[in-house]
Tab-separated table of C-alpha atoms in Angstrom:
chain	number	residue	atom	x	y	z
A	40	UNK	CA	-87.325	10.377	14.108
A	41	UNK	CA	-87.446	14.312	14.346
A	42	UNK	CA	-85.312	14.135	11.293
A	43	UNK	CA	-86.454	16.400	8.100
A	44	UNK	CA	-85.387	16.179	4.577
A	45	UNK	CA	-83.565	19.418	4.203
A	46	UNK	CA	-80.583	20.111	1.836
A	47	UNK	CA	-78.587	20.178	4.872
A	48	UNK	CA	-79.473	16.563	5.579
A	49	UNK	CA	-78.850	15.652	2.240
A	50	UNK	CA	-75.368	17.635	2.369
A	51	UNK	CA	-74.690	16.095	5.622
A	52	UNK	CA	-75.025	12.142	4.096
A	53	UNK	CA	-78.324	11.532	6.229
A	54	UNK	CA	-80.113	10.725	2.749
A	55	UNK	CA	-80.221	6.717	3.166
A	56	UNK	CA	-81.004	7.551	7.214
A	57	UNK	CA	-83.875	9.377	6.100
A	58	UNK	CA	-84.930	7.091	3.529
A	59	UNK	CA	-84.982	4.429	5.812
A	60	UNK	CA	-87.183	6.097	8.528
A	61	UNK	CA	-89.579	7.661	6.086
A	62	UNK	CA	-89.808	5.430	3.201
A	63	UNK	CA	-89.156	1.624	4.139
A	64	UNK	CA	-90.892	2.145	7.168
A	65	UNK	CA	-94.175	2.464	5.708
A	66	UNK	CA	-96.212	0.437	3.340
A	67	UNK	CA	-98.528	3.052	1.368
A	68	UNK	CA	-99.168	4.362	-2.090
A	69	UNK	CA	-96.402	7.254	-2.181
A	70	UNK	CA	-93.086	4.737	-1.230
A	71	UNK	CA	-92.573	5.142	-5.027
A	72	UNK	CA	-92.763	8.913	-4.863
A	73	UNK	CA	-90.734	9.133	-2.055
A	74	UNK	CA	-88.383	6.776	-4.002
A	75	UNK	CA	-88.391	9.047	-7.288
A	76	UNK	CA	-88.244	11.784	-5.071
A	77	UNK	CA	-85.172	11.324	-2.990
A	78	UNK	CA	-83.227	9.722	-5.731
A	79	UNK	CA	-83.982	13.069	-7.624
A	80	UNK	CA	-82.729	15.136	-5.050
A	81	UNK	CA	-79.657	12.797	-4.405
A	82	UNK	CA	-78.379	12.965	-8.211
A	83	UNK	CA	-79.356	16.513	-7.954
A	84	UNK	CA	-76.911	17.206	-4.934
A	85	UNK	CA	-74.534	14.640	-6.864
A	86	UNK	CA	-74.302	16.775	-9.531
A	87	UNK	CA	-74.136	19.841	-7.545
A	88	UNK	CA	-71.253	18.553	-5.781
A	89	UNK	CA	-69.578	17.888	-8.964
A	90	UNK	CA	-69.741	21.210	-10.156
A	91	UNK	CA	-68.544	23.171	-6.560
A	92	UNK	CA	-64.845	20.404	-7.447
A	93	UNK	CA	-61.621	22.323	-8.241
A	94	UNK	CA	-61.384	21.895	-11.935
A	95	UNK	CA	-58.615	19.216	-11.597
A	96	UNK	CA	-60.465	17.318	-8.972
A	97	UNK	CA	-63.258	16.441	-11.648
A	98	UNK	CA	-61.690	13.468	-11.184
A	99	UNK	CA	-58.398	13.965	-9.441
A	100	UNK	CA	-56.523	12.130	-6.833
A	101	UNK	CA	-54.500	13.443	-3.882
A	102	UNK	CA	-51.469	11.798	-3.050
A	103	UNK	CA	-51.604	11.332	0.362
A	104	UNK	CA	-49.135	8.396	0.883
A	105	UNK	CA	-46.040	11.121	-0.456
A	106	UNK	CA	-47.386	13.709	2.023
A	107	UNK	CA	-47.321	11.487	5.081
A	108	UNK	CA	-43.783	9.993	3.852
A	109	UNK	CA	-41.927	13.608	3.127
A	110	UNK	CA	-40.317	15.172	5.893
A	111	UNK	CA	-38.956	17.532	3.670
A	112	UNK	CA	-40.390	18.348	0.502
A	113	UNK	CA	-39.414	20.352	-2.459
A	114	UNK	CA	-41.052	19.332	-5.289
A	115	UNK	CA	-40.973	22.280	-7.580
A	116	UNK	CA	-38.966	23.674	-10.373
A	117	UNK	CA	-35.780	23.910	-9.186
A	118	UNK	CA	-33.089	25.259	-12.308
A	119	UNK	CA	-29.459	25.437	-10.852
A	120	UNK	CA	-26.795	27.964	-11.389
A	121	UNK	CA	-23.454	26.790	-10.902
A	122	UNK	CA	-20.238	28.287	-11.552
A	123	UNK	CA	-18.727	28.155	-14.372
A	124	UNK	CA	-14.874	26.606	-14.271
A	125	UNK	CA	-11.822	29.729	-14.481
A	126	UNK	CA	-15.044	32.120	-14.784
A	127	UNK	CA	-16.365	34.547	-12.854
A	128	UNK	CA	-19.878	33.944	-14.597
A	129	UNK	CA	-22.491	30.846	-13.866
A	130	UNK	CA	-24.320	28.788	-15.826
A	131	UNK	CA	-27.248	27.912	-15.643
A	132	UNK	CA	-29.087	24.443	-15.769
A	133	UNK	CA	-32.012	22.281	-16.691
A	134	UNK	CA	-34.981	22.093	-14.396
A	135	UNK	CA	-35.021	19.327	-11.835
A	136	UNK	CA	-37.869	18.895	-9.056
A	137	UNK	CA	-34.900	18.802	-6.065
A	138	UNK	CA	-35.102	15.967	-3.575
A	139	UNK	CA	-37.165	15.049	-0.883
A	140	UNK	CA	-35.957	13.392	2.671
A	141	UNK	CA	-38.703	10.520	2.583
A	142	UNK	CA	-38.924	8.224	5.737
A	143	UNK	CA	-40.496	7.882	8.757
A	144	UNK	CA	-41.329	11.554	10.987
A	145	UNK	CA	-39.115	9.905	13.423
A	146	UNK	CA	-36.543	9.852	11.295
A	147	UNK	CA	-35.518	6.030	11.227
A	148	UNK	CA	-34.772	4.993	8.066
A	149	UNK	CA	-35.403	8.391	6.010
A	150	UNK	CA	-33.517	8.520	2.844
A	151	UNK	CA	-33.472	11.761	0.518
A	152	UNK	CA	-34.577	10.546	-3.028
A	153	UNK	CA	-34.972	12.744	-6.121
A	154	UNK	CA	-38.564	14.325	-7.023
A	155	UNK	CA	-37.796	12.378	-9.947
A	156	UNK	CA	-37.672	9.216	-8.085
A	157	UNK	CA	-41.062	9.783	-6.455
A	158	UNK	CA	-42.512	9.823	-9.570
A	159	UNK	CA	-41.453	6.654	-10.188
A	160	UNK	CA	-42.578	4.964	-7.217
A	161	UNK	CA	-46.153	6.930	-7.868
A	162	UNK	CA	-45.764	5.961	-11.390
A	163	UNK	CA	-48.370	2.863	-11.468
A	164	UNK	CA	-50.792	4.646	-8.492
A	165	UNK	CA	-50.837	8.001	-10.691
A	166	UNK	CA	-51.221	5.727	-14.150
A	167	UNK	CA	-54.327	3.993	-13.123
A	168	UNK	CA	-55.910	7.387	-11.492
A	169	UNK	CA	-59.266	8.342	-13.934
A	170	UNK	CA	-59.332	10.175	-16.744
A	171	UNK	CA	-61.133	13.698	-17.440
A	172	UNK	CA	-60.572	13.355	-21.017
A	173	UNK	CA	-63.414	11.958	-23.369
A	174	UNK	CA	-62.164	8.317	-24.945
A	175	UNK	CA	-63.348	7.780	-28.195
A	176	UNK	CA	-65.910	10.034	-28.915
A	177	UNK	CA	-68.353	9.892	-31.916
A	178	UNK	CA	-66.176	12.397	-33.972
A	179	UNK	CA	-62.903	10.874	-33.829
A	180	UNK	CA	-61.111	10.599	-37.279
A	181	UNK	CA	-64.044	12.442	-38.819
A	182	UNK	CA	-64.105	15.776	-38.143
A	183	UNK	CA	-60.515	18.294	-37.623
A	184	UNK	CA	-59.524	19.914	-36.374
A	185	UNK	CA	-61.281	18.711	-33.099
A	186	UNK	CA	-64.046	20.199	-31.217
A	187	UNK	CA	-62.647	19.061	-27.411
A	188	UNK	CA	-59.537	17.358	-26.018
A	189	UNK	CA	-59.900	13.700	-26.339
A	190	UNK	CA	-58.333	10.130	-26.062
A	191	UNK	CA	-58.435	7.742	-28.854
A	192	UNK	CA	-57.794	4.504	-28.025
A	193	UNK	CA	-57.680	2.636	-31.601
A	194	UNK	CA	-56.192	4.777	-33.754
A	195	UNK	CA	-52.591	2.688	-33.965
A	196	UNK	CA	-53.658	-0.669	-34.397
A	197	UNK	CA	-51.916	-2.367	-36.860
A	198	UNK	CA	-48.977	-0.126	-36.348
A	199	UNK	CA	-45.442	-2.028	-36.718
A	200	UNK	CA	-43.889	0.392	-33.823
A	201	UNK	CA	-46.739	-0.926	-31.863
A	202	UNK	CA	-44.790	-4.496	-31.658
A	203	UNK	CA	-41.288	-2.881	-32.478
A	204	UNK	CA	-40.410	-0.124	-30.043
A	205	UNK	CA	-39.281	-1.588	-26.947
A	206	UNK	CA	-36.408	0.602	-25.304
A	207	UNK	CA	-34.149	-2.361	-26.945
A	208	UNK	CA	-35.676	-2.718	-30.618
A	209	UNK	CA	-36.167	0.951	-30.437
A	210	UNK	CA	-32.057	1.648	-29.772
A	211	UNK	CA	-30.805	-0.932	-31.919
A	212	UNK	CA	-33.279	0.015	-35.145
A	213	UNK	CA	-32.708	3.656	-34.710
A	214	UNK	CA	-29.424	3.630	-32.762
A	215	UNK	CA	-26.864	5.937	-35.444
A	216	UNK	CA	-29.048	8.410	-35.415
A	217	UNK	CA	-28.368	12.036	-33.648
A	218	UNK	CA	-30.409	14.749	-32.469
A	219	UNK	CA	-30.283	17.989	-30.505
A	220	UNK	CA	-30.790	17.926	-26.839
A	221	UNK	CA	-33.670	20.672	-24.996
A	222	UNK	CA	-35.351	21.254	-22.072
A	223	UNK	CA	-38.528	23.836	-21.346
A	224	UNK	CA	-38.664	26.861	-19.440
A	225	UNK	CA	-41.811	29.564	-19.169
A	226	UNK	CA	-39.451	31.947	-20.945
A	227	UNK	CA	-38.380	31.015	-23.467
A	228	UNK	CA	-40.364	27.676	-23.770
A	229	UNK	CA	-38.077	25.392	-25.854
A	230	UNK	CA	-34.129	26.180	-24.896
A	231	UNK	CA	-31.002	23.902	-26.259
A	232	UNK	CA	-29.051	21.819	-23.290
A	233	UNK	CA	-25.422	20.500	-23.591
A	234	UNK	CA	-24.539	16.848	-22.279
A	235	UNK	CA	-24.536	18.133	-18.422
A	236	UNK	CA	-27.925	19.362	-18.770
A	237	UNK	CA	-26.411	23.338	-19.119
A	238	UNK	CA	-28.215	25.681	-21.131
A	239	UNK	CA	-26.740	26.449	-24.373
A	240	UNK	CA	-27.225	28.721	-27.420
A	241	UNK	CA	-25.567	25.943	-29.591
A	242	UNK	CA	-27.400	22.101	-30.703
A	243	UNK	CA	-25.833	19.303	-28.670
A	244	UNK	CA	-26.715	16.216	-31.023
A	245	UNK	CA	-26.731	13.261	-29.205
A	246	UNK	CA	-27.490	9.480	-30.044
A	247	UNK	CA	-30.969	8.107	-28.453
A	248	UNK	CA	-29.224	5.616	-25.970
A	249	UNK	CA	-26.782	8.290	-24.893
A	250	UNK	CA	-30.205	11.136	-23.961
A	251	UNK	CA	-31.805	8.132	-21.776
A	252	UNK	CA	-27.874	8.438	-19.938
A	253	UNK	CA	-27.996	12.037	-19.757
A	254	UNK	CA	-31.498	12.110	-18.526
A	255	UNK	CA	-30.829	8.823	-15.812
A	256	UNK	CA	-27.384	11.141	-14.736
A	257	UNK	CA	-28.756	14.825	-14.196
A	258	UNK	CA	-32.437	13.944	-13.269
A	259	UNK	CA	-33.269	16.810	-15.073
A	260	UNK	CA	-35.768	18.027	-17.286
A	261	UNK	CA	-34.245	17.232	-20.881
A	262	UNK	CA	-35.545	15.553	-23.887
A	263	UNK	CA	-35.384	15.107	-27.510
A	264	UNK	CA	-38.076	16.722	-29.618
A	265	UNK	CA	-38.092	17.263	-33.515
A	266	UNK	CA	-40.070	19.116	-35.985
A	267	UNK	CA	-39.893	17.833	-39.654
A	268	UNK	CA	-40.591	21.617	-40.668
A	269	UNK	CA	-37.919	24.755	-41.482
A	270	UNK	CA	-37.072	27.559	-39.614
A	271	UNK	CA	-38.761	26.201	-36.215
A	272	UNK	CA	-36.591	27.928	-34.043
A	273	UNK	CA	-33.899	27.186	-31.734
A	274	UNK	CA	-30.920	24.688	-33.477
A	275	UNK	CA	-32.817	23.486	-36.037
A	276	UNK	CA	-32.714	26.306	-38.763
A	277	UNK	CA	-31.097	25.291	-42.203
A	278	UNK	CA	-31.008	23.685	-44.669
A	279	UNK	CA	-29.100	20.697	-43.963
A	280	UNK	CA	-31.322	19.914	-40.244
A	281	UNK	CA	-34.731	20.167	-42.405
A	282	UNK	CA	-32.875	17.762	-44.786
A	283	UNK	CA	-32.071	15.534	-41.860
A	284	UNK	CA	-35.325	15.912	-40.103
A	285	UNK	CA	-37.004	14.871	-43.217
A	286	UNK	CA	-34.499	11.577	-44.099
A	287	UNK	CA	-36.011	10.737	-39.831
A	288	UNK	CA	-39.204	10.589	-40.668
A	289	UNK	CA	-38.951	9.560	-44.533
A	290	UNK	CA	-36.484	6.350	-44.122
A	291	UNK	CA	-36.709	5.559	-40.293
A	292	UNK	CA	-39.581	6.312	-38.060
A	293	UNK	CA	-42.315	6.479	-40.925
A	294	UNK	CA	-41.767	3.407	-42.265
A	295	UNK	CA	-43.336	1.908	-38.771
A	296	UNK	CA	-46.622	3.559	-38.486
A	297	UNK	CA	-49.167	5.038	-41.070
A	298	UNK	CA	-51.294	8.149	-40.335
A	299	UNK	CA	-54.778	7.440	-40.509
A	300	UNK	CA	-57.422	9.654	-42.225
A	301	UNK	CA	-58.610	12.379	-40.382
A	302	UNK	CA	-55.375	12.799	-38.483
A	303	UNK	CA	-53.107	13.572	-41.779
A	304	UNK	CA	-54.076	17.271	-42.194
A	305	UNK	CA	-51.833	18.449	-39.665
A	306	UNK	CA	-49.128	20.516	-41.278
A	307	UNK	CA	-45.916	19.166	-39.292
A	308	UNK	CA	-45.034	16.024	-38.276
A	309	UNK	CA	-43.237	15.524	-34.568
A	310	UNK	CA	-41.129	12.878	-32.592
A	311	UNK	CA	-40.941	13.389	-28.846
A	312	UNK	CA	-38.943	11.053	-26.845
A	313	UNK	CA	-39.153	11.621	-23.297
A	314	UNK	CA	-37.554	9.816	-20.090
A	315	UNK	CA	-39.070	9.561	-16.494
A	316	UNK	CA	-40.349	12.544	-15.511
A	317	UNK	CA	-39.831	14.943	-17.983
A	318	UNK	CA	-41.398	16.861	-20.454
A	319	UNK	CA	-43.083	20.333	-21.987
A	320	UNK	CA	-44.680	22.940	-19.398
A	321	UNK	CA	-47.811	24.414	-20.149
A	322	UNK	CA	-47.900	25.987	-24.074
A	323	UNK	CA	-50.070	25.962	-26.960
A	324	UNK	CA	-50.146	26.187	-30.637
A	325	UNK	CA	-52.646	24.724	-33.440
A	326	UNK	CA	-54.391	21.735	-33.391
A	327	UNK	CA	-52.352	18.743	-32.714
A	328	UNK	CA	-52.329	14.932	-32.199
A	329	UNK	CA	-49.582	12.582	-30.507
A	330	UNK	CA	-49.901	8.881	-30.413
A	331	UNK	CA	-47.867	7.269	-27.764
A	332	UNK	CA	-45.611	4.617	-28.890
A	333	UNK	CA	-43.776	3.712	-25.393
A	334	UNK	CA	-44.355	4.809	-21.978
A	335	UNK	CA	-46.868	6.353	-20.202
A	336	UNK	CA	-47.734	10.548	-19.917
A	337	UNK	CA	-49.422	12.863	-17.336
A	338	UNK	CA	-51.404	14.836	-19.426
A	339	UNK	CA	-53.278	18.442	-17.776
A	340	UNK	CA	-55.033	20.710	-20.467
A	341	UNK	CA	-56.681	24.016	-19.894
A	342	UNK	CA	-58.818	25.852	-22.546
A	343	UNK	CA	-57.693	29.080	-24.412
A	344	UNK	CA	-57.806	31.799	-21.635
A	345	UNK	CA	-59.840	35.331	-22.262
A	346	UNK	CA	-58.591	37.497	-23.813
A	347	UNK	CA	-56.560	40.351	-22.028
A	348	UNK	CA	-55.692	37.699	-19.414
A	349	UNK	CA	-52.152	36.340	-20.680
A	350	UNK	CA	-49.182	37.973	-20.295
A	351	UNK	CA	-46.348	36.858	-22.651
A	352	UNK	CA	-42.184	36.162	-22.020
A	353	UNK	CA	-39.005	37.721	-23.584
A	354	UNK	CA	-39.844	35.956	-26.863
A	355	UNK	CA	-43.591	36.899	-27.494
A	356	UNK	CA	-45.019	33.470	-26.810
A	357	UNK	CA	-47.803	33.364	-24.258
A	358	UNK	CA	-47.249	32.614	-20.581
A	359	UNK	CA	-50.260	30.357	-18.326
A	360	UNK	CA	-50.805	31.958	-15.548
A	361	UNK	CA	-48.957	29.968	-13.263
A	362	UNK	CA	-49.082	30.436	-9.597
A	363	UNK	CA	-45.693	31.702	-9.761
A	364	UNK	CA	-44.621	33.145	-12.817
A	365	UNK	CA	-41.147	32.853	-12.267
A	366	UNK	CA	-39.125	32.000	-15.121
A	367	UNK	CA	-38.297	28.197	-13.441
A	368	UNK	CA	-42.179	27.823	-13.448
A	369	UNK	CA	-43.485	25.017	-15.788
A	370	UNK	CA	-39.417	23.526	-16.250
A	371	UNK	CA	-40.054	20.920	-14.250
A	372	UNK	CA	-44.180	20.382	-15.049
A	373	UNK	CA	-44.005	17.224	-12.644
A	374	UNK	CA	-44.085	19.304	-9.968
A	375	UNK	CA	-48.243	19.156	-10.410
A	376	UNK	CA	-48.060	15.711	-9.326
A	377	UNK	CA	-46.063	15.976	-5.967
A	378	UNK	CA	-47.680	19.203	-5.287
A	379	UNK	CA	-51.161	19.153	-6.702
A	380	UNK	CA	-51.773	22.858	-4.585
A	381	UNK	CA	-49.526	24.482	-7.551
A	382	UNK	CA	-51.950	23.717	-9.752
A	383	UNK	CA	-54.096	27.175	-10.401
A	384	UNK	CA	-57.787	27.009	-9.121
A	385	UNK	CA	-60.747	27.980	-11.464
A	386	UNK	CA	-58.189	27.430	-15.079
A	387	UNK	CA	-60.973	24.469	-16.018
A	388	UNK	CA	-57.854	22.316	-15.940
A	389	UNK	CA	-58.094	18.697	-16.631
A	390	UNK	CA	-56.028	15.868	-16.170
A	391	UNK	CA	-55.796	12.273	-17.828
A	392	UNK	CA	-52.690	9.362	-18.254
A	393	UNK	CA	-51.803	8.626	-21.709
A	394	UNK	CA	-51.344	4.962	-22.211
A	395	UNK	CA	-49.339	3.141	-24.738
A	396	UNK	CA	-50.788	3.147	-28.225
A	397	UNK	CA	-53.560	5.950	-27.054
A	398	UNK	CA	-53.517	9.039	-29.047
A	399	UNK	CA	-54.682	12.367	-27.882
A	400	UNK	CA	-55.805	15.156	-29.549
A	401	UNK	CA	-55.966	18.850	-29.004
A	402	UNK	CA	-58.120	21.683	-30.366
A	403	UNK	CA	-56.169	24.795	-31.515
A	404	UNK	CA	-54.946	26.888	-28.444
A	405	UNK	CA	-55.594	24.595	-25.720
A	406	UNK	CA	-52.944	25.039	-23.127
A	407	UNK	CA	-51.234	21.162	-22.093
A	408	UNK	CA	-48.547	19.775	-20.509
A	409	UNK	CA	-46.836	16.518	-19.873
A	410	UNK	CA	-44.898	14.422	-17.587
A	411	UNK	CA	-43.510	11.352	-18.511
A	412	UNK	CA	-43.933	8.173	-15.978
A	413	UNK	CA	-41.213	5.758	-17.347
A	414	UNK	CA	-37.902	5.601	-18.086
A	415	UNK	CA	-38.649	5.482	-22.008
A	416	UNK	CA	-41.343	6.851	-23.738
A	417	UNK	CA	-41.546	7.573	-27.915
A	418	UNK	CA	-44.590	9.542	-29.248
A	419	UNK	CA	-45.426	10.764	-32.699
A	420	UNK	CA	-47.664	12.721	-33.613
A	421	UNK	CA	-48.683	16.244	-36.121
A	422	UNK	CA	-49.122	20.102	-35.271
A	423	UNK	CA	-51.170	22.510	-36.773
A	424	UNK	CA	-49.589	25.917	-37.972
């Protein structure tokens, strides 16, 4: 006894003490009162509680077991220069997340594994972490462009590439098929990479099973990502890549899914295919959608910022305000995972795991990025302008 119900109580977890003492103790008229009364101020301090989380701890999840396994962590965008053969000059590579020694803090057994690798391993702990996206909300598929971020869960139903695009169906159906390699930096956002993961001014086409090599070998950030729209930048101006862009949608990859009402008003059609642990660092554009096919995706999404807060890179395009606005920053956007302190405080930033055959959708100018958690993962999907 000598206990009284203050908000430091309450703050402190004696709630259920008190209630005890007070409440259960005593057989009068106000034990429901006192029953309204403390649940009130319990949801109350709940809620209050909720509000005071870092934006990406609304819900998050800290991963511990990596901390208390790393001796040695790196874990961030790491984008190698390397000389270049007979030349005085270096070139420059694809984003990778370095390596971490990972082991006992004794040292027995520690190995050094690729931040790649770790996501991997985290891959199923990180997939089944909750979502601060809204699933299926009462507006899906009727009004567009959408009013919030949001997860659809039954939009691709029905969808042949639903049954049809396992790594192995996927390579032998689409397997002749070539298309430029990239990778993402802050500046310039999307750059061309050549088959060692260099940066290049020229397209590298590549087959589908020969990226998931590339990828496997340089455990770097590179993917394949295609507009079905002219003059998009980058290695895919002309004629003759708009022709072929439209031939991958028209005779191949359309022919397995149909876009639903609601989601069709989007004025370009896209085809990411990503392997573990890559994918885009944070951007925007107009509203978009992408339905995931194969694989699963780290999603984090931040609204449009004030204006007179963004700064913008070498191209025009706007930059996030990153923690560290070097130009490696956002190449490697796994680096949120392994290091969750990167991640900017007070950005409203919200995280959520796209499952396979979820679509999510994005309102005009919402900042996202992704990070792929398998090996293979196909989306599709539509931009705005």
């Amino acid at each position: 006894m000598g206990k009284s119900l203050t908000f430091e109580a309450i703050a402190r977890g004696e709630t259920e003490e008190l209630f005890v003492v007070r409440c259960c103790s005593r057989r009068s008229l106000a034990f429901p009162l006192f029953v309204t009364l403390l649940l009130a101020v319990a949801a109350s301090n709940l809620v209050l509680s909720w509000r005071l989380l870092p934006e990406v701890s609304r819900p998050s999840h800290s991963w511990s077991r990596l901390a208390s396994d790393a001796t040695e962590a790196s874990a961030v965008a790491v984008c190698p220069a390397k000389a270049t053969r007979g030349r005085a000059s270096t070139q420059t590579f694809a984003c990778d997340g370095g390596s971490i020694v990972a082991g006992r803090s004794d040292g027995d057994h520690s190995e050094r594994r690729s931040a790649a690798e770790l996501v991997r391993l985290l891959s199923d702990e990180v997939a089944a972490s909750p979502c601060s996206l809204v699933r299926d909300p009462w507006w899906q598929l009727q009004v567009w462009p959408p009013p919030e971020p949001a997860v659809l869960t039954n939009v691709t139903q029905g969808w042949a590439a639903r049954g049809s695009w396992s790594r192995e169906q996927f390579l032998q159906k689409f397997g002749d098929w070539r298309m430029p390699l990239s990778t993402f930096l802050r500046d310039p956002w999307m750059e061309l990479v050549g088959l060692q993961g260099e940066l290049t001014k020229r397209p590298v086409d590549v087959s589908f099973e020969e990226y998931l090599n590339i990828r496997a070998a340089t455990q770097s950030n590179v993917f394949l990502f295609v507009r079905d729209e002219l003059g998009t930048g980058q290695s895919l101006r002309g004629e003759g890549r708009r022709e072929l862009r439209k031939r991958l949608f028209d005779e191949a990859l359309g022919r397995d899914y149909t876009v639903p009402p609601g989601l069709n008003r989007t004025a370009t059609r896209i085809f990411a295919m990503d392997g573990l642990a890559s994918g885009h660092g944070m951007h925007r554009h107009g509203e978009a959608w992408l339905a995931s096919l194969a694989g699963r995706k780290v999603w984090w999404v931040a609204p449009p910022l004030v204006a007179g807060d963004e700064s913008t890179n070498s191209e025009g395009r706007p930059v996030f305000p990153y923690k560290d606005l070097s130009s490696e920053e956002g190449g490697w956007p796994c680096s949120w995972l392994l290091k969750e302190d990167l991640v900017p405080r007070g950005a409203q930033i919200r995280r959520c795991v796209q499952q396979p055959g979820e679509v999510v959708v994005l309102p005009a100018g919402w900042w996202h990025m992704t990070c792929s958690l398998d090996e293979f993962s196909v989306a599709v999907g539509g931009q705005g302008a």
